[in-house]
């Protein structure tokens, strides 16, 4: 594909670009319809922001889980004890 860069200075600063067309016929089709640089860039920024926020949430969750690892282990061991007792009662 060929990478087309958006023209505005602001967009150049942000390093926004998007990839287009594999073939020349595709390229010509796209040239006849005007490419809305602003909209494409806006979408890229939104996607980037969403991904960043997801990554931050995952990191926070990992920290919390790590901090409370021993609690989790205790809960799991309680659950296993309970299920073992259940089996014993059943017999």
PDB file of N, CA and C in Angstrom:
ATOM      1  N   UNK A   1       0.815  -1.208   0.000  1.00  0.00           N
ATOM      2  CA  UNK A   1       0.000   0.000   0.000  1.00  0.00           C
ATOM      3  C   UNK A   1       0.849   1.258   0.000  1.00  0.00           C
ATOM      4  N   UNK A   2       0.223   2.374  -0.308  1.00  0.00           N
ATOM      5  CA  UNK A   2       0.920   3.659  -0.348  1.00  0.00           C
ATOM      6  C   UNK A   2       0.428   4.484   0.818  1.00  0.00           C
ATOM      7  N   UNK A   3       1.326   5.144   1.527  1.00  0.00           N
ATOM      8  CA  UNK A   3       0.903   5.959   2.659  1.00  0.00           C
ATOM      9  C   UNK A   3       0.702   7.391   2.233  1.00  0.00           C
ATOM     10  N   UNK A   4      -0.456   7.933   2.570  1.00  0.00           N
ATOM     11  CA  UNK A   4      -0.781   9.313   2.223  1.00  0.00           C
ATOM     12  C   UNK A   4      -0.775  10.115   3.515  1.00  0.00           C
ATOM     13  N   UNK A   5      -0.070  11.239   3.508  1.00  0.00           N
ATOM     14  CA  UNK A   5      -0.004  12.057   4.718  1.00  0.00           C
ATOM     15  C   UNK A   5      -0.994  13.197   4.655  1.00  0.00           C
ATOM     16  N   UNK A   6      -1.587  13.515   5.786  1.00  0.00           N
ATOM     17  CA  UNK A   6      -2.496  14.645   5.846  1.00  0.00           C
ATOM     18  C   UNK A   6      -1.684  15.934   5.775  1.00  0.00           C
ATOM     19  N   UNK A   7      -2.285  16.966   5.203  1.00  0.00           N
ATOM     20  CA  UNK A   7      -1.512  18.160   4.859  1.00  0.00           C
ATOM     21  C   UNK A   7      -1.378  19.184   5.973  1.00  0.00           C
ATOM     22  N   UNK A   8      -2.359  19.267   6.880  1.00  0.00           N
ATOM     23  CA  UNK A   8      -2.297  20.364   7.841  1.00  0.00           C
ATOM     24  C   UNK A   8      -1.099  20.226   8.773  1.00  0.00           C
ATOM     25  N   UNK A   9      -0.546  21.352   9.177  1.00  0.00           N
ATOM     26  CA  UNK A   9       0.652  21.363  10.032  1.00  0.00           C
ATOM     27  C   UNK A   9       0.402  20.608  11.331  1.00  0.00           C
ATOM     28  N   UNK A  10      -0.777  20.847  11.908  1.00  0.00           N
ATOM     29  CA  UNK A  10      -1.150  20.205  13.172  1.00  0.00           C
ATOM     30  C   UNK A  10      -1.073  18.682  13.028  1.00  0.00           C
ATOM     31  N   UNK A  11      -1.607  18.184  11.920  1.00  0.00           N
ATOM     32  CA  UNK A  11      -1.615  16.747  11.694  1.00  0.00           C
ATOM     33  C   UNK A  11      -0.215  16.213  11.435  1.00  0.00           C
ATOM     34  N   UNK A  12       0.619  17.007  10.732  1.00  0.00           N
ATOM     35  CA  UNK A  12       1.998  16.578  10.495  1.00  0.00           C
ATOM     36  C   UNK A  12       2.724  16.448  11.823  1.00  0.00           C
ATOM     37  N   UNK A  13       2.484  17.407  12.736  1.00  0.00           N
ATOM     38  CA  UNK A  13       3.116  17.389  14.056  1.00  0.00           C
ATOM     39  C   UNK A  13       2.744  16.128  14.824  1.00  0.00           C
ATOM     40  N   UNK A  14       1.457  15.751  14.723  1.00  0.00           N
ATOM     41  CA  UNK A  14       0.995  14.553  15.420  1.00  0.00           C
ATOM     42  C   UNK A  14       1.466  13.278  14.732  1.00  0.00           C
ATOM     43  N   UNK A  15       2.021  13.430  13.547  1.00  0.00           N
ATOM     44  CA  UNK A  15       2.525  12.275  12.806  1.00  0.00           C
ATOM     45  C   UNK A  15       1.417  11.366  12.314  1.00  0.00           C
ATOM     46  N   UNK A  16       0.287  11.944  11.967  1.00  0.00           N
ATOM     47  CA  UNK A  16      -0.838  11.129  11.516  1.00  0.00           C
ATOM     48  C   UNK A  16      -0.728  10.833  10.031  1.00  0.00           C
ATOM     49  N   UNK A  17      -0.970   9.603   9.697  1.00  0.00           N
ATOM     50  CA  UNK A  17      -0.989   9.224   8.293  1.00  0.00           C
ATOM     51  C   UNK A  17      -1.897   8.016   8.190  1.00  0.00           C
ATOM     52  N   UNK A  18      -2.282   7.668   7.006  1.00  0.00           N
ATOM     53  CA  UNK A  18      -3.049   6.444   6.858  1.00  0.00           C
ATOM     54  C   UNK A  18      -2.656   5.788   5.547  1.00  0.00           C
ATOM     55  N   UNK A  19      -2.787   4.491   5.518  1.00  0.00           N
ATOM     56  CA  UNK A  19      -2.379   3.746   4.343  1.00  0.00           C
ATOM     57  C   UNK A  19      -3.551   3.608   3.399  1.00  0.00           C
ATOM     58  N   UNK A  20      -3.253   3.725   2.110  1.00  0.00           N
ATOM     59  CA  UNK A  20      -4.297   3.533   1.106  1.00  0.00           C
ATOM     60  C   UNK A  20      -3.875   2.385   0.195  1.00  0.00           C
ATOM     61  N   UNK A  21      -4.626   2.196  -0.760  1.00  0.00           N
ATOM     62  CA  UNK A  21      -4.732   1.315  -1.910  1.00  0.00           C
ATOM     63  C   UNK A  21      -3.522   0.477  -2.344  1.00  0.00           C
ATOM     64  N   UNK A  22      -3.847  -0.768  -2.642  1.00  0.00           N
ATOM     65  CA  UNK A  22      -2.850  -1.710  -3.158  1.00  0.00           C
ATOM     66  C   UNK A  22      -2.620  -1.493  -4.662  1.00  0.00           C
ATOM     67  N   UNK A  23      -3.675  -1.137  -5.390  1.00  0.00           N
ATOM     68  CA  UNK A  23      -3.541  -1.078  -6.853  1.00  0.00           C
ATOM     69  C   UNK A  23      -3.794   0.331  -7.384  1.00  0.00           C
ATOM     70  N   UNK A  24      -3.322   0.589  -8.599  1.00  0.00           N
ATOM     71  CA  UNK A  24      -3.489   1.919  -9.198  1.00  0.00           C
ATOM     72  C   UNK A  24      -4.955   2.231  -9.473  1.00  0.00           C
ATOM     73  N   UNK A  25      -5.723   1.225  -9.844  1.00  0.00           N
ATOM     74  CA  UNK A  25      -7.149   1.464 -10.138  1.00  0.00           C
ATOM     75  C   UNK A  25      -7.873   1.907  -8.867  1.00  0.00           C
ATOM     76  N   UNK A  26      -7.529   1.250  -7.743  1.00  0.00           N
ATOM     77  CA  UNK A  26      -8.097   1.651  -6.459  1.00  0.00           C
ATOM     78  C   UNK A  26      -7.716   3.090  -6.157  1.00  0.00           C
ATOM     79  N   UNK A  27      -6.443   3.416  -6.421  1.00  0.00           N
ATOM     80  CA  UNK A  27      -5.930   4.740  -6.128  1.00  0.00           C
ATOM     81  C   UNK A  27      -6.708   5.790  -6.914  1.00  0.00           C
ATOM     82  N   UNK A  28      -6.934   5.530  -8.207  1.00  0.00           N
ATOM     83  CA  UNK A  28      -7.665   6.479  -9.056  1.00  0.00           C
ATOM     84  C   UNK A  28      -9.099   6.666  -8.557  1.00  0.00           C
ATOM     85  N   UNK A  29      -9.729   5.568  -8.164  1.00  0.00           N
ATOM     86  CA  UNK A  29     -11.092   5.656  -7.643  1.00  0.00           C
ATOM     87  C   UNK A  29     -11.131   6.567  -6.433  1.00  0.00           C
ATOM     88  N   UNK A  30     -10.157   6.381  -5.541  1.00  0.00           N
ATOM     89  CA  UNK A  30     -10.114   7.166  -4.317  1.00  0.00           C
ATOM     90  C   UNK A  30      -9.823   8.630  -4.612  1.00  0.00           C
ATOM     91  N   UNK A  31      -8.976   8.892  -5.626  1.00  0.00           N
ATOM     92  CA  UNK A  31      -8.637  10.278  -5.953  1.00  0.00           C
ATOM     93  C   UNK A  31      -9.871  11.033  -6.442  1.00  0.00           C
ATOM     94  N   UNK A  32     -10.770  10.339  -7.139  1.00  0.00           N
ATOM     95  CA  UNK A  32     -11.970  11.013  -7.654  1.00  0.00           C
ATOM     96  C   UNK A  32     -12.920  11.385  -6.516  1.00  0.00           C
ATOM     97  N   UNK A  33     -12.989  10.545  -5.491  1.00  0.00           N
ATOM     98  CA  UNK A  33     -13.710  10.949  -4.278  1.00  0.00           C
ATOM     99  C   UNK A  33     -12.660  11.657  -3.423  1.00  0.00           C
ATOM    100  N   UNK A  34     -13.012  12.821  -2.862  1.00  0.00           N
ATOM    101  CA  UNK A  34     -11.978  13.507  -2.093  1.00  0.00           C
ATOM    102  C   UNK A  34     -11.821  12.814  -0.750  1.00  0.00           C
ATOM    103  N   UNK A  35     -10.585  12.644  -0.321  1.00  0.00           N
ATOM    104  CA  UNK A  35     -10.314  11.989   0.952  1.00  0.00           C
ATOM    105  C   UNK A  35     -10.443  13.028   2.055  1.00  0.00           C
ATOM    106  N   UNK A  36     -11.270  12.735   3.031  1.00  0.00           N
ATOM    107  CA  UNK A  36     -11.477  13.661   4.140  1.00  0.00           C
ATOM    108  C   UNK A  36     -10.419  13.411   5.203  1.00  0.00           C
ATOM    109  N   UNK A  37      -9.325  14.148   5.094  1.00  0.00           N
ATOM    110  CA  UNK A  37      -8.179  13.986   5.983  1.00  0.00           C
ATOM    111  C   UNK A  37      -8.561  14.187   7.443  1.00  0.00           C
ATOM    112  N   UNK A  38      -9.292  15.266   7.696  1.00  0.00           N
ATOM    113  CA  UNK A  38      -9.695  15.586   9.069  1.00  0.00           C
ATOM    114  C   UNK A  38     -10.406  14.411   9.708  1.00  0.00           C
ATOM    115  N   UNK A  39     -11.371  13.852   8.992  1.00  0.00           N
ATOM    116  CA  UNK A  39     -12.198  12.798   9.557  1.00  0.00           C
ATOM    117  C   UNK A  39     -11.367  11.550   9.839  1.00  0.00           C
ATOM    118  N   UNK A  40     -10.509  11.200   8.899  1.00  0.00           N
ATOM    119  CA  UNK A  40      -9.663  10.020   9.084  1.00  0.00           C
ATOM    120  C   UNK A  40      -8.781  10.217  10.316  1.00  0.00           C
ATOM    121  N   UNK A  41      -8.192  11.393  10.443  1.00  0.00           N
ATOM    122  CA  UNK A  41      -7.293  11.679  11.556  1.00  0.00           C
ATOM    123  C   UNK A  41      -8.038  11.664  12.876  1.00  0.00           C
ATOM    124  N   UNK A  42      -9.229  12.233  12.878  1.00  0.00           N
ATOM    125  CA  UNK A  42     -10.061  12.277  14.081  1.00  0.00           C
ATOM    126  C   UNK A  42     -10.323  10.858  14.550  1.00  0.00           C
ATOM    127  N   UNK A  43     -10.673   9.999  13.593  1.00  0.00           N
ATOM    128  CA  UNK A  43     -10.954   8.590  13.896  1.00  0.00           C
ATOM    129  C   UNK A  43      -9.716   7.924  14.471  1.00  0.00           C
ATOM    130  N   UNK A  44      -8.548   8.183  13.867  1.00  0.00           N
ATOM    131  CA  UNK A  44      -7.302   7.598  14.365  1.00  0.00           C
ATOM    132  C   UNK A  44      -7.046   8.018  15.802  1.00  0.00           C
ATOM    133  N   UNK A  45      -7.235   9.292  16.077  1.00  0.00           N
ATOM    134  CA  UNK A  45      -7.022   9.801  17.430  1.00  0.00           C
ATOM    135  C   UNK A  45      -7.971   9.133  18.411  1.00  0.00           C
ATOM    136  N   UNK A  46      -9.229   8.985  18.011  1.00  0.00           N
ATOM    137  CA  UNK A  46     -10.218   8.345  18.882  1.00  0.00           C
ATOM    138  C   UNK A  46      -9.831   6.906  19.180  1.00  0.00           C
ATOM    139  N   UNK A  47      -9.426   6.182  18.148  1.00  0.00           N
ATOM    140  CA  UNK A  47      -9.017   4.786  18.327  1.00  0.00           C
ATOM    141  C   UNK A  47      -7.802   4.728  19.253  1.00  0.00           C
ATOM    142  N   UNK A  48      -6.840   5.605  19.017  1.00  0.00           N
ATOM    143  CA  UNK A  48      -5.629   5.631  19.828  1.00  0.00           C
ATOM    144  C   UNK A  48      -5.971   5.916  21.285  1.00  0.00           C
ATOM    145  N   UNK A  49      -6.841   6.896  21.506  1.00  0.00           N
ATOM    146  CA  UNK A  49      -7.245   7.252  22.869  1.00  0.00           C
ATOM    147  C   UNK A  49      -7.928   6.078  23.557  1.00  0.00           C
ATOM    148  N   UNK A  50      -8.806   5.399  22.825  1.00  0.00           N
ATOM    149  CA  UNK A  50      -9.526   4.257  23.383  1.00  0.00           C
ATOM    150  C   UNK A  50      -8.559   3.150  23.774  1.00  0.00           C
ATOM    151  N   UNK A  51      -7.617   2.838  22.886  1.00  0.00           N
ATOM    152  CA  UNK A  51      -6.633   1.790  23.167  1.00  0.00           C
ATOM    153  C   UNK A  51      -5.786   2.150  24.379  1.00  0.00           C
ATOM    154  N   UNK A  52      -5.350   3.422  24.441  1.00  0.00           N
ATOM    155  CA  UNK A  52      -4.531   3.876  25.564  1.00  0.00           C
ATOM    156  C   UNK A  52      -5.275   3.677  26.873  1.00  0.00           C
ATOM    157  N   UNK A  53      -6.556   4.052  26.888  1.00  0.00           N
ATOM    158  CA  UNK A  53      -7.338   3.945  28.117  1.00  0.00           C
ATOM    159  C   UNK A  53      -7.538   2.482  28.513  1.00  0.00           C
ATOM    160  N   UNK A  54      -7.734   1.608  27.524  1.00  0.00           N
ATOM    161  CA  UNK A  54      -7.873   0.172  27.807  1.00  0.00           C
ATOM    162  C   UNK A  54      -6.581  -0.361  28.425  1.00  0.00           C
ATOM    163  N   UNK A  55      -5.439   0.024  27.843  1.00  0.00           N
ATOM    164  CA  UNK A  55      -4.154  -0.429  28.353  1.00  0.00           C
ATOM    165  C   UNK A  55      -3.953   0.029  29.798  1.00  0.00           C
ATOM    166  N   UNK A  56      -4.329   1.274  30.094  1.00  0.00           N
ATOM    167  CA  UNK A  56      -4.188   1.809  31.451  1.00  0.00           C
ATOM    168  C   UNK A  56      -5.043   1.012  32.429  1.00  0.00           C
ATOM    169  N   UNK A  57      -6.272   0.680  32.021  1.00  0.00           N
ATOM    170  CA  UNK A  57      -7.170  -0.101  32.884  1.00  0.00           C
ATOM    171  C   UNK A  57      -6.572  -1.472  33.169  1.00  0.00           C
ATOM    172  N   UNK A  58      -6.023  -2.104  32.141  1.00  0.00           N
ATOM    173  CA  UNK A  58      -5.414  -3.428  32.311  1.00  0.00           C
ATOM    174  C   UNK A  58      -4.266  -3.341  33.312  1.00  0.00           C
ATOM    175  N   UNK A  59      -3.427  -2.321  33.165  1.00  0.00           N
ATOM    176  CA  UNK A  59      -2.295  -2.126  34.073  1.00  0.00           C
ATOM    177  C   UNK A  59      -2.774  -1.949  35.505  1.00  0.00           C
ATOM    178  N   UNK A  60      -3.806  -1.122  35.695  1.00  0.00           N
ATOM    179  CA  UNK A  60      -4.368  -0.899  37.031  1.00  0.00           C
ATOM    180  C   UNK A  60      -4.863  -2.216  37.617  1.00  0.00           C
ATOM    181  N   UNK A  61      -5.578  -2.999  36.817  1.00  0.00           N
ATOM    182  CA  UNK A  61      -6.112  -4.266  37.285  1.00  0.00           C
ATOM    183  C   UNK A  61      -4.979  -5.201  37.690  1.00  0.00           C
ATOM    184  N   UNK A  62      -3.907  -5.223  36.898  1.00  0.00           N
ATOM    185  CA  UNK A  62      -2.765  -6.080  37.214  1.00  0.00           C
ATOM    186  C   UNK A  62      -2.159  -5.679  38.555  1.00  0.00           C
ATOM    187  N   UNK A  63      -2.023  -4.359  38.781  1.00  0.00           N
ATOM    188  CA  UNK A  63      -1.462  -3.866  40.039  1.00  0.00           C
ATOM    189  C   UNK A  63      -2.330  -4.288  41.215  1.00  0.00           C
ATOM    190  N   UNK A  64      -3.657  -4.088  41.064  1.00  0.00           N
ATOM    191  CA  UNK A  64      -4.592  -4.450  42.134  1.00  0.00           C
ATOM    192  C   UNK A  64      -4.511  -5.949  42.414  1.00  0.00           C
ATOM    193  N   UNK A  65      -4.538  -6.746  41.343  1.00  0.00           N
ATOM    194  CA  UNK A  65      -4.483  -8.197  41.504  1.00  0.00           C
ATOM    195  C   UNK A  65      -3.187  -8.608  42.186  1.00  0.00           C
ATOM    196  N   UNK A  66      -2.106  -7.970  41.803  1.00  0.00           N
ATOM    197  CA  UNK A  66      -0.808  -8.312  42.381  1.00  0.00           C
ATOM    198  C   UNK A  66      -0.811  -7.992  43.879  1.00  0.00           C
ATOM    199  N   UNK A  67      -1.358  -6.817  44.217  1.00  0.00           N
ATOM    200  CA  UNK A  67      -1.391  -6.368  45.607  1.00  0.00           C
ATOM    201  C   UNK A  67      -2.214  -7.325  46.459  1.00  0.00           C
ATOM    202  N   UNK A  68      -3.308  -7.845  45.867  1.00  0.00           N
ATOM    203  CA  UNK A  68      -4.232  -8.684  46.644  1.00  0.00           C
ATOM    204  C   UNK A  68      -4.064 -10.162  46.331  1.00  0.00           C
ATOM    205  N   UNK A  69      -2.869 -10.508  45.825  1.00  0.00           N
ATOM    206  CA  UNK A  69      -2.648 -11.890  45.413  1.00  0.00           C
ATOM    207  C   UNK A  69      -2.908 -12.853  46.571  1.00  0.00           C
ATOM    208  N   UNK A  70      -2.393 -12.511  47.746  1.00  0.00           N
ATOM    209  CA  UNK A  70      -2.549 -13.419  48.896  1.00  0.00           C
ATOM    210  C   UNK A  70      -4.018 -13.604  49.271  1.00  0.00           C
ATOM    211  N   UNK A  71      -4.825 -12.535  49.129  1.00  0.00           N
ATOM    212  CA  UNK A  71      -6.266 -12.635  49.394  1.00  0.00           C
ATOM    213  C   UNK A  71      -6.886 -13.642  48.435  1.00  0.00           C
ATOM    214  N   UNK A  72      -6.538 -13.510  47.162  1.00  0.00           N
ATOM    215  CA  UNK A  72      -7.062 -14.411  46.133  1.00  0.00           C
ATOM    216  C   UNK A  72      -6.697 -15.847  46.462  1.00  0.00           C
ATOM    217  N   UNK A  73      -5.448 -16.061  46.853  1.00  0.00           N
ATOM    218  CA  UNK A  73      -4.982 -17.411  47.191  1.00  0.00           C
ATOM    219  C   UNK A  73      -5.791 -17.957  48.368  1.00  0.00           C
ATOM    220  N   UNK A  74      -6.030 -17.114  49.385  1.00  0.00           N
ATOM    221  CA  UNK A  74      -6.820 -17.541  50.545  1.00  0.00           C
ATOM    222  C   UNK A  74      -8.233 -17.930  50.133  1.00  0.00           C
ATOM    223  N   UNK A  75      -8.850 -17.102  49.310  1.00  0.00           N
ATOM    224  CA  UNK A  75     -10.209 -17.389  48.848  1.00  0.00           C
ATOM    225  C   UNK A  75     -10.234 -18.710  48.094  1.00  0.00           C
ATOM    226  N   UNK A  76      -9.250 -18.907  47.199  1.00  0.00           N
ATOM    227  CA  UNK A  76      -9.191 -20.139  46.414  1.00  0.00           C
ATOM    228  C   UNK A  76      -9.028 -21.354  47.322  1.00  0.00           C
ATOM    229  N   UNK A  77      -8.163 -21.216  48.342  1.00  0.00           N
ATOM    230  CA  UNK A  77      -7.940 -22.360  49.228  1.00  0.00           C
ATOM    231  C   UNK A  77      -9.204 -22.662  50.035  1.00  0.00           C
ATOM    232  N   UNK A  78      -9.937 -21.596  50.439  1.00  0.00           N
ATOM    233  CA  UNK A  78     -11.208 -21.799  51.134  1.00  0.00           C
ATOM    234  C   UNK A  78     -12.190 -22.552  50.242  1.00  0.00           C
ATOM    235  N   UNK A  79     -12.228 -22.146  48.974  1.00  0.00           N
ATOM    236  CA  UNK A  79     -13.139 -22.789  48.036  1.00  0.00           C
ATOM    237  C   UNK A  79     -12.799 -24.269  47.878  1.00  0.00           C
ATOM    238  N   UNK A  80     -11.506 -24.570  47.790  1.00  0.00           N
ATOM    239  CA  UNK A  80     -11.122 -25.976  47.612  1.00  0.00           C
ATOM    240  C   UNK A  80     -11.465 -26.772  48.855  1.00  0.00           C
ATOM    241  N   UNK A  81     -11.241 -26.194  50.037  1.00  0.00           N
ATOM    242  CA  UNK A  81     -11.584 -26.877  51.290  1.00  0.00           C
ATOM    243  C   UNK A  81     -13.085 -27.179  51.299  1.00  0.00           C
ATOM    244  N   UNK A  82     -13.896 -26.153  50.958  1.00  0.00           N
ATOM    245  CA  UNK A  82     -15.352 -26.326  50.951  1.00  0.00           C
ATOM    246  C   UNK A  82     -15.774 -27.440  50.001  1.00  0.00           C
ATOM    247  N   UNK A  83     -15.205 -27.429  48.791  1.00  0.00           N
ATOM    248  CA  UNK A  83     -15.621 -28.434  47.809  1.00  0.00           C
ATOM    249  C   UNK A  83     -15.183 -29.829  48.268  1.00  0.00           C
ATOM    250  N   UNK A  84     -14.038 -29.926  48.941  1.00  0.00           N
ATOM    251  CA  UNK A  84     -13.594 -31.222  49.465  1.00  0.00           C
ATOM    252  C   UNK A  84     -14.545 -31.717  50.541  1.00  0.00           C
ATOM    253  N   UNK A  85     -14.941 -30.799  51.446  1.00  0.00           N
ATOM    254  CA  UNK A  85     -15.877 -31.167  52.510  1.00  0.00           C
ATOM    255  C   UNK A  85     -17.199 -31.622  51.911  1.00  0.00           C
ATOM    256  N   UNK A  86     -17.612 -30.921  50.862  1.00  0.00           N
ATOM    257  CA  UNK A  86     -18.852 -31.273  50.174  1.00  0.00           C
ATOM    258  C   UNK A  86     -18.793 -32.704  49.672  1.00  0.00           C
ATOM    259  N   UNK A  87     -17.662 -33.067  49.099  1.00  0.00           N
ATOM    260  CA  UNK A  87     -17.489 -34.419  48.572  1.00  0.00           C
ATOM    261  C   UNK A  87     -17.561 -35.430  49.711  1.00  0.00           C
ATOM    262  N   UNK A  88     -16.922 -35.077  50.847  1.00  0.00           N
ATOM    263  CA  UNK A  88     -16.901 -35.978  51.995  1.00  0.00           C
ATOM    264  C   UNK A  88     -18.333 -36.188  52.512  1.00  0.00           C
ATOM    265  N   UNK A  89     -19.082 -35.056  52.629  1.00  0.00           N
ATOM    266  CA  UNK A  89     -20.478 -35.143  53.095  1.00  0.00           C
ATOM    267  C   UNK A  89     -21.303 -36.015  52.161  1.00  0.00           C
ATOM    268  N   UNK A  90     -21.058 -35.875  50.885  1.00  0.00           N
ATOM    269  CA  UNK A  90     -21.823 -36.610  49.876  1.00  0.00           C
ATOM    270  C   UNK A  90     -21.646 -38.109  50.018  1.00  0.00           C
ATOM    271  N   UNK A  91     -20.461 -38.526  50.439  1.00  0.00           N
ATOM    272  CA  UNK A  91     -20.188 -39.970  50.497  1.00  0.00           C
ATOM    273  C   UNK A  91     -20.884 -40.643  51.667  1.00  0.00           C
TER     274      UNK A  91
END
